[in-house]
Coordinates of C-alpha atoms in Angstrom, one line a residue:
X614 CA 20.3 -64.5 -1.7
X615 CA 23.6 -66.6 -1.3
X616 CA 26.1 -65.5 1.6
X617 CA 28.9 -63.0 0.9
X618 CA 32.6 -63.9 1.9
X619 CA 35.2 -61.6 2.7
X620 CA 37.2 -60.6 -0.5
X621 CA 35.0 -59.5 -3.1
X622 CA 35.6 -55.6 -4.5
X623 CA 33.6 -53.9 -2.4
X624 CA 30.9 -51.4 -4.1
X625 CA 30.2 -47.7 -4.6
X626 CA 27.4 -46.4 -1.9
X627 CA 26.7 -42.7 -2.2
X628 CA 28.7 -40.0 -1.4
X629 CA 31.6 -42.0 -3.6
X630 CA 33.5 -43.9 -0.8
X631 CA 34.1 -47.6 -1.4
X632 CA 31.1 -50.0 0.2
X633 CA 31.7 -54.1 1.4
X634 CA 28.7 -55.2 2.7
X635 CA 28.7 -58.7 4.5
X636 CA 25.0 -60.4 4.7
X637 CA 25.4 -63.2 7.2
X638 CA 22.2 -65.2 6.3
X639 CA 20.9 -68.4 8.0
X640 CA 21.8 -72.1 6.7
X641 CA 18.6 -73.2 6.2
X642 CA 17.3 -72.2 2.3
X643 CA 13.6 -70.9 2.1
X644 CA 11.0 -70.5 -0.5
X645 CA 10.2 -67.0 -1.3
X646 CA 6.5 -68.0 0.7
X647 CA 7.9 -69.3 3.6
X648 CA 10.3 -66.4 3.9
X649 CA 7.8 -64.1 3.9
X650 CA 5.8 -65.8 6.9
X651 CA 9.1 -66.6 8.9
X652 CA 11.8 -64.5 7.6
X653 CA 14.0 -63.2 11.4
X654 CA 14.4 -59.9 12.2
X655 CA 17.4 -58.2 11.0
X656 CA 19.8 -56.7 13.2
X657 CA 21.8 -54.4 11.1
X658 CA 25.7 -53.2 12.7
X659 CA 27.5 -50.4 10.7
X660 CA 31.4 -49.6 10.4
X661 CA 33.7 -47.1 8.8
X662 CA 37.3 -48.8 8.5
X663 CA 40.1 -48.7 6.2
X664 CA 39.5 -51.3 4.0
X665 CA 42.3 -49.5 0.8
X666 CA 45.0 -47.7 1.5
X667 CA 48.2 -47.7 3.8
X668 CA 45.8 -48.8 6.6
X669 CA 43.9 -51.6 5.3
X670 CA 45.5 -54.4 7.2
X671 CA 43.6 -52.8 10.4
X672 CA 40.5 -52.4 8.6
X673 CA 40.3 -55.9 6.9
X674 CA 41.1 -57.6 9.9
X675 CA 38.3 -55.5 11.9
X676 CA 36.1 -56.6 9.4
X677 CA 36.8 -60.3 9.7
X678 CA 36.8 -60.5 13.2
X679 CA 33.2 -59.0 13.0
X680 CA 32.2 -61.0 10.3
X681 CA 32.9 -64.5 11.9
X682 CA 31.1 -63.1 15.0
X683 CA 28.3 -62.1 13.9
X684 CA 28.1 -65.2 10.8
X685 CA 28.8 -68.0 14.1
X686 CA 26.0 -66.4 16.1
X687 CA 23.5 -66.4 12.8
X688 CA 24.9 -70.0 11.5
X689 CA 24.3 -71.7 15.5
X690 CA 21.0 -69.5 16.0
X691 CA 22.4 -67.7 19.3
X692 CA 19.6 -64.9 18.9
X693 CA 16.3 -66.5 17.8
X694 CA 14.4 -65.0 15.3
X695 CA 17.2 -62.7 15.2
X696 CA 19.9 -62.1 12.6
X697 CA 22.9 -60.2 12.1
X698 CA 23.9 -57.8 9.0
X699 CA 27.3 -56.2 9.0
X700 CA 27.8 -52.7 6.7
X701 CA 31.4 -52.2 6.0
X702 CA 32.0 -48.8 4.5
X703 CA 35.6 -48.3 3.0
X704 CA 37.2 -44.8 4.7
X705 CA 40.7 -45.3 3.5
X706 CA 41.4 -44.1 7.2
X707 CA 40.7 -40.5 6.4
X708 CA 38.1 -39.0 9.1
X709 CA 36.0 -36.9 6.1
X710 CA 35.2 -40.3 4.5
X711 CA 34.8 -41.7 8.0
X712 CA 32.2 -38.9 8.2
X713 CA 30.4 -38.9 5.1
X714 CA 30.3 -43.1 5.6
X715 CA 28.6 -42.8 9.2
X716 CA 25.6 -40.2 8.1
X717 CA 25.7 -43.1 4.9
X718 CA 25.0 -45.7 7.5
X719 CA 22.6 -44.0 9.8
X720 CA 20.4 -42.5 7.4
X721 CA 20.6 -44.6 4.1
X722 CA 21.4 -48.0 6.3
X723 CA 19.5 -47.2 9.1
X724 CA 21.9 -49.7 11.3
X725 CA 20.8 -50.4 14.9
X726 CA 24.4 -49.4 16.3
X727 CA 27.9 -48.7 14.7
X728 CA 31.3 -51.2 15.5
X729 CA 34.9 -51.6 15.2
X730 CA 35.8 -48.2 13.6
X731 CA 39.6 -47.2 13.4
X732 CA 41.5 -44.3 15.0
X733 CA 41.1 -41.5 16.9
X734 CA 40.0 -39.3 14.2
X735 CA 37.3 -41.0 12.9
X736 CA 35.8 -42.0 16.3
X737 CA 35.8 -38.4 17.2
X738 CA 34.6 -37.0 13.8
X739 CA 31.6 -39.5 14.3
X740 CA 30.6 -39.6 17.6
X741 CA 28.8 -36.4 18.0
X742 CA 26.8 -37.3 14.8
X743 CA 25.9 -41.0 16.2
X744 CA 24.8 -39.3 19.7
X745 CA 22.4 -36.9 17.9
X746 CA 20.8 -39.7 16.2
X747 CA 20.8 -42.1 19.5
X748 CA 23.1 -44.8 18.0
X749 CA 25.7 -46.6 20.2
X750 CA 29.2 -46.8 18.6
X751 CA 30.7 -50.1 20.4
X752 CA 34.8 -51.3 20.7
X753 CA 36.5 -48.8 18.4
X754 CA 39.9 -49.5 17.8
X755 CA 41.3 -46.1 19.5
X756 CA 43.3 -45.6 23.1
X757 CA 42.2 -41.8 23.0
X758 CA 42.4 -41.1 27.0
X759 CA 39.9 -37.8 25.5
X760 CA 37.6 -40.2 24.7
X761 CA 37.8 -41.6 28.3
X762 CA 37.0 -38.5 29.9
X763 CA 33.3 -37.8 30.5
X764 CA 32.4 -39.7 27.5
X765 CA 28.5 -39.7 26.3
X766 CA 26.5 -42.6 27.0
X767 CA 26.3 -43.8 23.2
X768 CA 30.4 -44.7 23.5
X769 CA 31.5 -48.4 24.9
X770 CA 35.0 -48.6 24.8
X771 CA 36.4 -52.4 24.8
X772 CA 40.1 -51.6 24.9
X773 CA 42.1 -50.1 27.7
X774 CA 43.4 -46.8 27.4
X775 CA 46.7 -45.6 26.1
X776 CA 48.1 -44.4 29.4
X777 CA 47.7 -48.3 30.0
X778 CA 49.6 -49.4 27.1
X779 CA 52.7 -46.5 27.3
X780 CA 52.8 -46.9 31.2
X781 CA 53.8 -50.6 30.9
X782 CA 56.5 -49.2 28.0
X783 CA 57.3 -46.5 30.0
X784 CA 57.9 -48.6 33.2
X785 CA 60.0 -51.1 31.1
X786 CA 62.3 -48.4 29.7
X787 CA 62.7 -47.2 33.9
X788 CA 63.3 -50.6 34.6
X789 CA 66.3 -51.1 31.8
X790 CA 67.6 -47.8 33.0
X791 CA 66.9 -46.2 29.4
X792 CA 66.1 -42.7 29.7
X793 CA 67.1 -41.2 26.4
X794 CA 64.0 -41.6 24.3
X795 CA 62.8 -40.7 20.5
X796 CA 59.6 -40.4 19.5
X797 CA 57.4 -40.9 15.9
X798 CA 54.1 -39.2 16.2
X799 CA 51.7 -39.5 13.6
X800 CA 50.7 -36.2 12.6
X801 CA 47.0 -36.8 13.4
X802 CA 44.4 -37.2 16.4
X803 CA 45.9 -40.7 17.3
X804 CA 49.7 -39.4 17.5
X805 CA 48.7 -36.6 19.7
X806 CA 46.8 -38.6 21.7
X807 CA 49.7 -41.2 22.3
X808 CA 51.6 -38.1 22.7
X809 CA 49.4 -36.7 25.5
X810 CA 49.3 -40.1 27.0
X811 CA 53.2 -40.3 27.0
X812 CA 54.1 -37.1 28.4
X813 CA 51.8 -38.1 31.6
X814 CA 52.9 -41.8 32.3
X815 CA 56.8 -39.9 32.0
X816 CA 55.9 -37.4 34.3
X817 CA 54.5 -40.1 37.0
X818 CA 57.6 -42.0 36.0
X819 CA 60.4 -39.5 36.8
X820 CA 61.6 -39.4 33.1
X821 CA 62.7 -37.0 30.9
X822 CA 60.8 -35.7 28.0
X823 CA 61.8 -37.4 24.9
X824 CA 65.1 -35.7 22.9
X825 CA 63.2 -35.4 19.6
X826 CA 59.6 -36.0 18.4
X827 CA 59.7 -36.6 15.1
X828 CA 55.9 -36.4 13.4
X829 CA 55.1 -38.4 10.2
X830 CA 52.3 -38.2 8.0
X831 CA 49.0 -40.7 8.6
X832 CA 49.0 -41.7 5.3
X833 CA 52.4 -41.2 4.2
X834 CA 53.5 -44.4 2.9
X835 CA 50.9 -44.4 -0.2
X836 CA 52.7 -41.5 -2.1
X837 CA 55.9 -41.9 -3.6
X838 CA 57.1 -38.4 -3.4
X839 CA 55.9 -38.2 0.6
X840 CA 56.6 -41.2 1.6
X841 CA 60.3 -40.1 0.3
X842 CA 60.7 -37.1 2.0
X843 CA 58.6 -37.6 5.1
X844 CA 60.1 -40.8 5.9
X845 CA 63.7 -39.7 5.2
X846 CA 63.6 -36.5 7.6
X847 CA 62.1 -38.6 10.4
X848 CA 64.8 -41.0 10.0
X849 CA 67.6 -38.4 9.7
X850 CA 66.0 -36.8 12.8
X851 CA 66.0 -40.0 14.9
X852 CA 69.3 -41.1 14.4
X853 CA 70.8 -37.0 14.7
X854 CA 69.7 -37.9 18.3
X855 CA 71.4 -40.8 18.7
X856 CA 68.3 -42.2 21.4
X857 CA 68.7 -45.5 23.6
X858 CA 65.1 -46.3 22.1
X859 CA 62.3 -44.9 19.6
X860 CA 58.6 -45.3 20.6
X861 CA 56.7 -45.4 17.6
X862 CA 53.1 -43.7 18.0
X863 CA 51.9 -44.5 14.8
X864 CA 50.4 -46.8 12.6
X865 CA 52.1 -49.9 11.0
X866 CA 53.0 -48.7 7.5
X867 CA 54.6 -46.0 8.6
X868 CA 56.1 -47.6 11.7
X869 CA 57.8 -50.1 9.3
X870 CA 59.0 -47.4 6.8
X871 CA 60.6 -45.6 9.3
X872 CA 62.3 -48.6 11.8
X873 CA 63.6 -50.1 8.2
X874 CA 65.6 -47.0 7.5
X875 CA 67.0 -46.5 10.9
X876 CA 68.0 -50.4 10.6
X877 CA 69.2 -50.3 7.6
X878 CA 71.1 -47.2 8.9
X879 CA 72.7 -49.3 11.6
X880 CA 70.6 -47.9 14.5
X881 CA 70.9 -51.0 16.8
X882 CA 68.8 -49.9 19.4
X883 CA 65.3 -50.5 21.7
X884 CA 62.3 -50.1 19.2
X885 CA 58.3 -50.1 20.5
X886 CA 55.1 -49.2 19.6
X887 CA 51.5 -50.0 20.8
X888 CA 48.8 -52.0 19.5
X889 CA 47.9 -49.5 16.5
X890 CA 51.1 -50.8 14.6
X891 CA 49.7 -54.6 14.5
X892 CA 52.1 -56.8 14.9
X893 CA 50.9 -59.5 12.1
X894 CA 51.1 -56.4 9.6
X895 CA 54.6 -55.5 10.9
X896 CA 55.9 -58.4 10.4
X897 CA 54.6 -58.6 6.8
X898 CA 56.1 -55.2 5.8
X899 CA 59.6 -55.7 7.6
X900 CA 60.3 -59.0 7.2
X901 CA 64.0 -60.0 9.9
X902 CA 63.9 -56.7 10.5
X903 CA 61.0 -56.7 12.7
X904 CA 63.8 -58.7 15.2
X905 CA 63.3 -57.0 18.3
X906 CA 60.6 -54.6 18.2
X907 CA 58.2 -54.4 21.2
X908 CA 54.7 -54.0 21.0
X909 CA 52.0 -54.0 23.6
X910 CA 48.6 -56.1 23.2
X911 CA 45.4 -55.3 24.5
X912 CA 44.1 -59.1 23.8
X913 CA 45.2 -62.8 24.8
X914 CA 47.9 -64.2 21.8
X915 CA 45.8 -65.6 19.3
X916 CA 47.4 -68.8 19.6
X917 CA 46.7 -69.1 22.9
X918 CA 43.5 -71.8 22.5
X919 CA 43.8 -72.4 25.9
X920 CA 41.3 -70.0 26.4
X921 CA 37.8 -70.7 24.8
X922 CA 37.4 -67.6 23.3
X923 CA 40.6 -67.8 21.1
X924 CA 39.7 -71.7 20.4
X925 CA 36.7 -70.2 19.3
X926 CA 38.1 -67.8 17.2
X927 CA 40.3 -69.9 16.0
X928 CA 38.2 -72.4 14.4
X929 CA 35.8 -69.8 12.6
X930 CA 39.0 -69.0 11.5
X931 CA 39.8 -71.5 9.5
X932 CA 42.8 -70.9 6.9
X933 CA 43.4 -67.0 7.8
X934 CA 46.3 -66.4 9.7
X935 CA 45.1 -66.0 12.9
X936 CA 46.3 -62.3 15.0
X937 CA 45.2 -59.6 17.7
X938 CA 43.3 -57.4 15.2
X939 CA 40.4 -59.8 14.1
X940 CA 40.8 -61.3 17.7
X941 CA 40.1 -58.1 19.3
X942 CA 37.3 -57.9 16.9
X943 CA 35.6 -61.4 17.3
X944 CA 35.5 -60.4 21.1
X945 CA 33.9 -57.3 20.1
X946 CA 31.5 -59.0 18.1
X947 CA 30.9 -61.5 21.4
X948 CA 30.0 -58.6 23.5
X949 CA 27.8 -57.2 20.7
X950 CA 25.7 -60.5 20.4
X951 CA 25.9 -61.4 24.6
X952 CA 24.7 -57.9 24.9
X953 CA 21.7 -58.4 22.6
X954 CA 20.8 -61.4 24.1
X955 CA 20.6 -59.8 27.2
X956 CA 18.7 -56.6 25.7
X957 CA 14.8 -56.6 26.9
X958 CA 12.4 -56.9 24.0
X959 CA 11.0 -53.7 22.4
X960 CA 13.8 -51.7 24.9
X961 CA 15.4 -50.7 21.6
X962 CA 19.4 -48.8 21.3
X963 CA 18.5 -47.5 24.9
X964 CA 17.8 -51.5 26.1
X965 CA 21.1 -52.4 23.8
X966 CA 23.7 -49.9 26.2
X967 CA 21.8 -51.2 29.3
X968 CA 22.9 -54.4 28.7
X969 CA 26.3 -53.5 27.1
X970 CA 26.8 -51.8 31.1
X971 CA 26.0 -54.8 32.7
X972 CA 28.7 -56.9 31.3
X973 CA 31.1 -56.5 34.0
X974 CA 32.2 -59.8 35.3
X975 CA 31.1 -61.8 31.9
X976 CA 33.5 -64.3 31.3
X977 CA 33.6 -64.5 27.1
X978 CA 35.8 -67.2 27.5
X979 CA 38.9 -67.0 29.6
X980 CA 38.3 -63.0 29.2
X981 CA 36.7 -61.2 31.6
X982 CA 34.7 -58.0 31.0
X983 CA 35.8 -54.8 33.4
X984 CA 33.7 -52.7 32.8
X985 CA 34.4 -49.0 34.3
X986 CA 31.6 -46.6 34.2
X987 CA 33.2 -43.2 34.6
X988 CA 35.6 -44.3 31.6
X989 CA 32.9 -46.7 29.8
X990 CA 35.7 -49.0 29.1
X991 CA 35.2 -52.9 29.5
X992 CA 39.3 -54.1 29.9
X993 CA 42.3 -52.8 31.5
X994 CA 44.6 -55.8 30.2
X995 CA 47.7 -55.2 28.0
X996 CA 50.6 -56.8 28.1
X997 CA 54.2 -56.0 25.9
X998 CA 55.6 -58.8 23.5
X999 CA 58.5 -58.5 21.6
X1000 CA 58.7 -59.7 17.8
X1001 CA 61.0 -62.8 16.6
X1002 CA 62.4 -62.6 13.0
X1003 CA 59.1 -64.0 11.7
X1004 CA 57.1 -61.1 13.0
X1005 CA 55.5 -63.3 15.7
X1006 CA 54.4 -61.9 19.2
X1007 CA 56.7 -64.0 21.6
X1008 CA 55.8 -62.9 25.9

């Protein structure tokens, strides 16, 4: 069987929802005998991103991160006898295909552990259904401080939490002496979370509540006749405020519908958002008008190949533009594959998280694992960057 690459239309598994499935095979071409007497074990890894839809760019790039993981660790041989199988399953970022793709991928798939899902939702749809079946989910993409909070052993959190990420906007606001704030909330488990997240960091900060929150639709952007009348009320509700800055707690495509009618309004002030808007996608959908906008990052810039896990990344790369989604994935998919190579033989999912927990103090290549126990979370870092007029991250 010849190796996939990322791009083909992905397939219809059961249950309806769209299917890409990557099979990251060896270089080395066998003989149907030989196979047979020497073909490795597979490792099989499960997701449920947003691969269609408003959402895709997070989902696609999760993907590709993963993939070149998992295909440099198969191509160089990091895990004898070993290889590594990535099952994409499309979920249009809607948590009821999110669902009905993870009981797809545990019973039909039978994947040793699940990786790199998106949002809030989904990761809290799913993870009571991959505890009852003893698989790990590892590094979603999701700042829930819920999920932070007494969180089962089958959860390993990479990236820091959002009180993390809206402290350091918060405390940036304080220090410009901007405390008239607006708010865009996606109407959905990661706005409320961000939400949640904001209200404490203002309360430790000594700011005010924000003057309006304005909620949006997850998927608003890919209908017409909602994307119409749910981005034009948020707008007309910012700029009724008339806020020194809007904090978007959103995704990007409705982040960018929404700061491009308040700019094309003539609102002229402070814009920021976390890392759920992606930066790279931003830039994409708003063109000069992405001037300005903060954003916090939970990973190193991707063009920093000063570190060897970016030069790493980097070169698998190859002609993709290079970004913090797919970066944050490829170090997913580095602690996935370190943490295998550390699991015991025979010591199974249970063997897997063991050695997932004793990744604190890894270096993955000028990124150090820190990993927290009561929060099973493995990084703290984020830092805020502010976009140029071509959309690029700039500290």
């Amino acid at each position: 069987m010849g190796r996939a690459v990322p791009g083909p239309s992905p397939k219809t598994p059961p249950g309806g929802a769209l299917r890409r499935r990557e099979l990251l095979l060896g270089a080395a071409a066998l003989s149907a005998g030989a196979a047979a007497q020497t073909a490795p074990e597979v490792i099989r890894l499960g997701q449920s991103v947003p691969i269609s839809g408003p959402a895709q760019h997070l989902g696609i790039e999760v993907q590709r991160g993963l993939q070149l993981a998992f295909d440099s660790a198969n191509a160089s041989g990091t895990l004898p006898g070993r290889r590594l199988e990535l099952v994409s399953l499309d979920d249009q970022y809607e948590p009821e295909l999110a669902l009905e793709n993870t009981h797809s991928l545990i019973q039909h798939d039978r994947v040793f552990a699940l990786v790199g899902y998106v949002g809030t939702e989904a990761t809290q749809r799913c993870l009571p259904v991959a505890a009852q079946a003893g698989v790990p989910l590892v590094a979603p993409l999701t700042g829930a401080e819920s999920l932070r909070t007494r969180p089962p052993r089958w959860l390993y959190h990479l990236r820091p939490g959002l009180a993390a990420e809206l402290g350091l906007i918060v405390r940036t606001l304080a220090t410009m002496g901007w405390r008239q704030l607006a708010v865009v909330q996606q109407a959905d488990a990661d706005g409320q979370a961000g939400l949640e997240a904001l209200r404490t960091v203002l309360g430790q900060t000594g700011l005010p509540s924000p003057l309006v929150v304005a909620r949006v639709e997850r998927n608003s952007t890919g209908q017409v006749a909602l994307e119409q009348r749910d981005i034009q009320q948020v707008s007309q509700q910012l700029l009724a405020a008339r806020p020194q800055a809007v904090l978007f707690l959103c995704a990007h495509a409705p982040t960018a519908a929404v700061l491009k009618r308040l700019r094309t309004s003539g609102y002229a002030g402070g814009a920021y958002a976390t890392s759920l808007a992606s930066s790279s996608a931003l830039g994409a959908l708003l063109g000069a008008q992405v001037a300005g906008l903060n954003i916090t990052q939970v990973v190193p810039s991707p063009g920093d190949v000063s570190r060897p896990v970016v030069a790493a990344y980097r070169q698998r790369l190859g002609a993709a533009a290079p970004e913090h989604v797919s970066l944050e994935a490829w170090i997913a998919g580095q602690v996935v594959i370190e943490a295998l190579r550390r699991t015991p033989l025979r010591s199974g999912r249970l063997g897997f998280l063991g050695a997932l927990e004793s990744l604190g103090g890894w270096d993955a290549g000028g990124f150090t694992l820190q990993w927290d126990p009561l929060r099973r979370q493995a990084s703290s870092q984020v830092a805020l960057t502010v976009l140029d007029a071509q959309g690029r991250p700039q500290r």
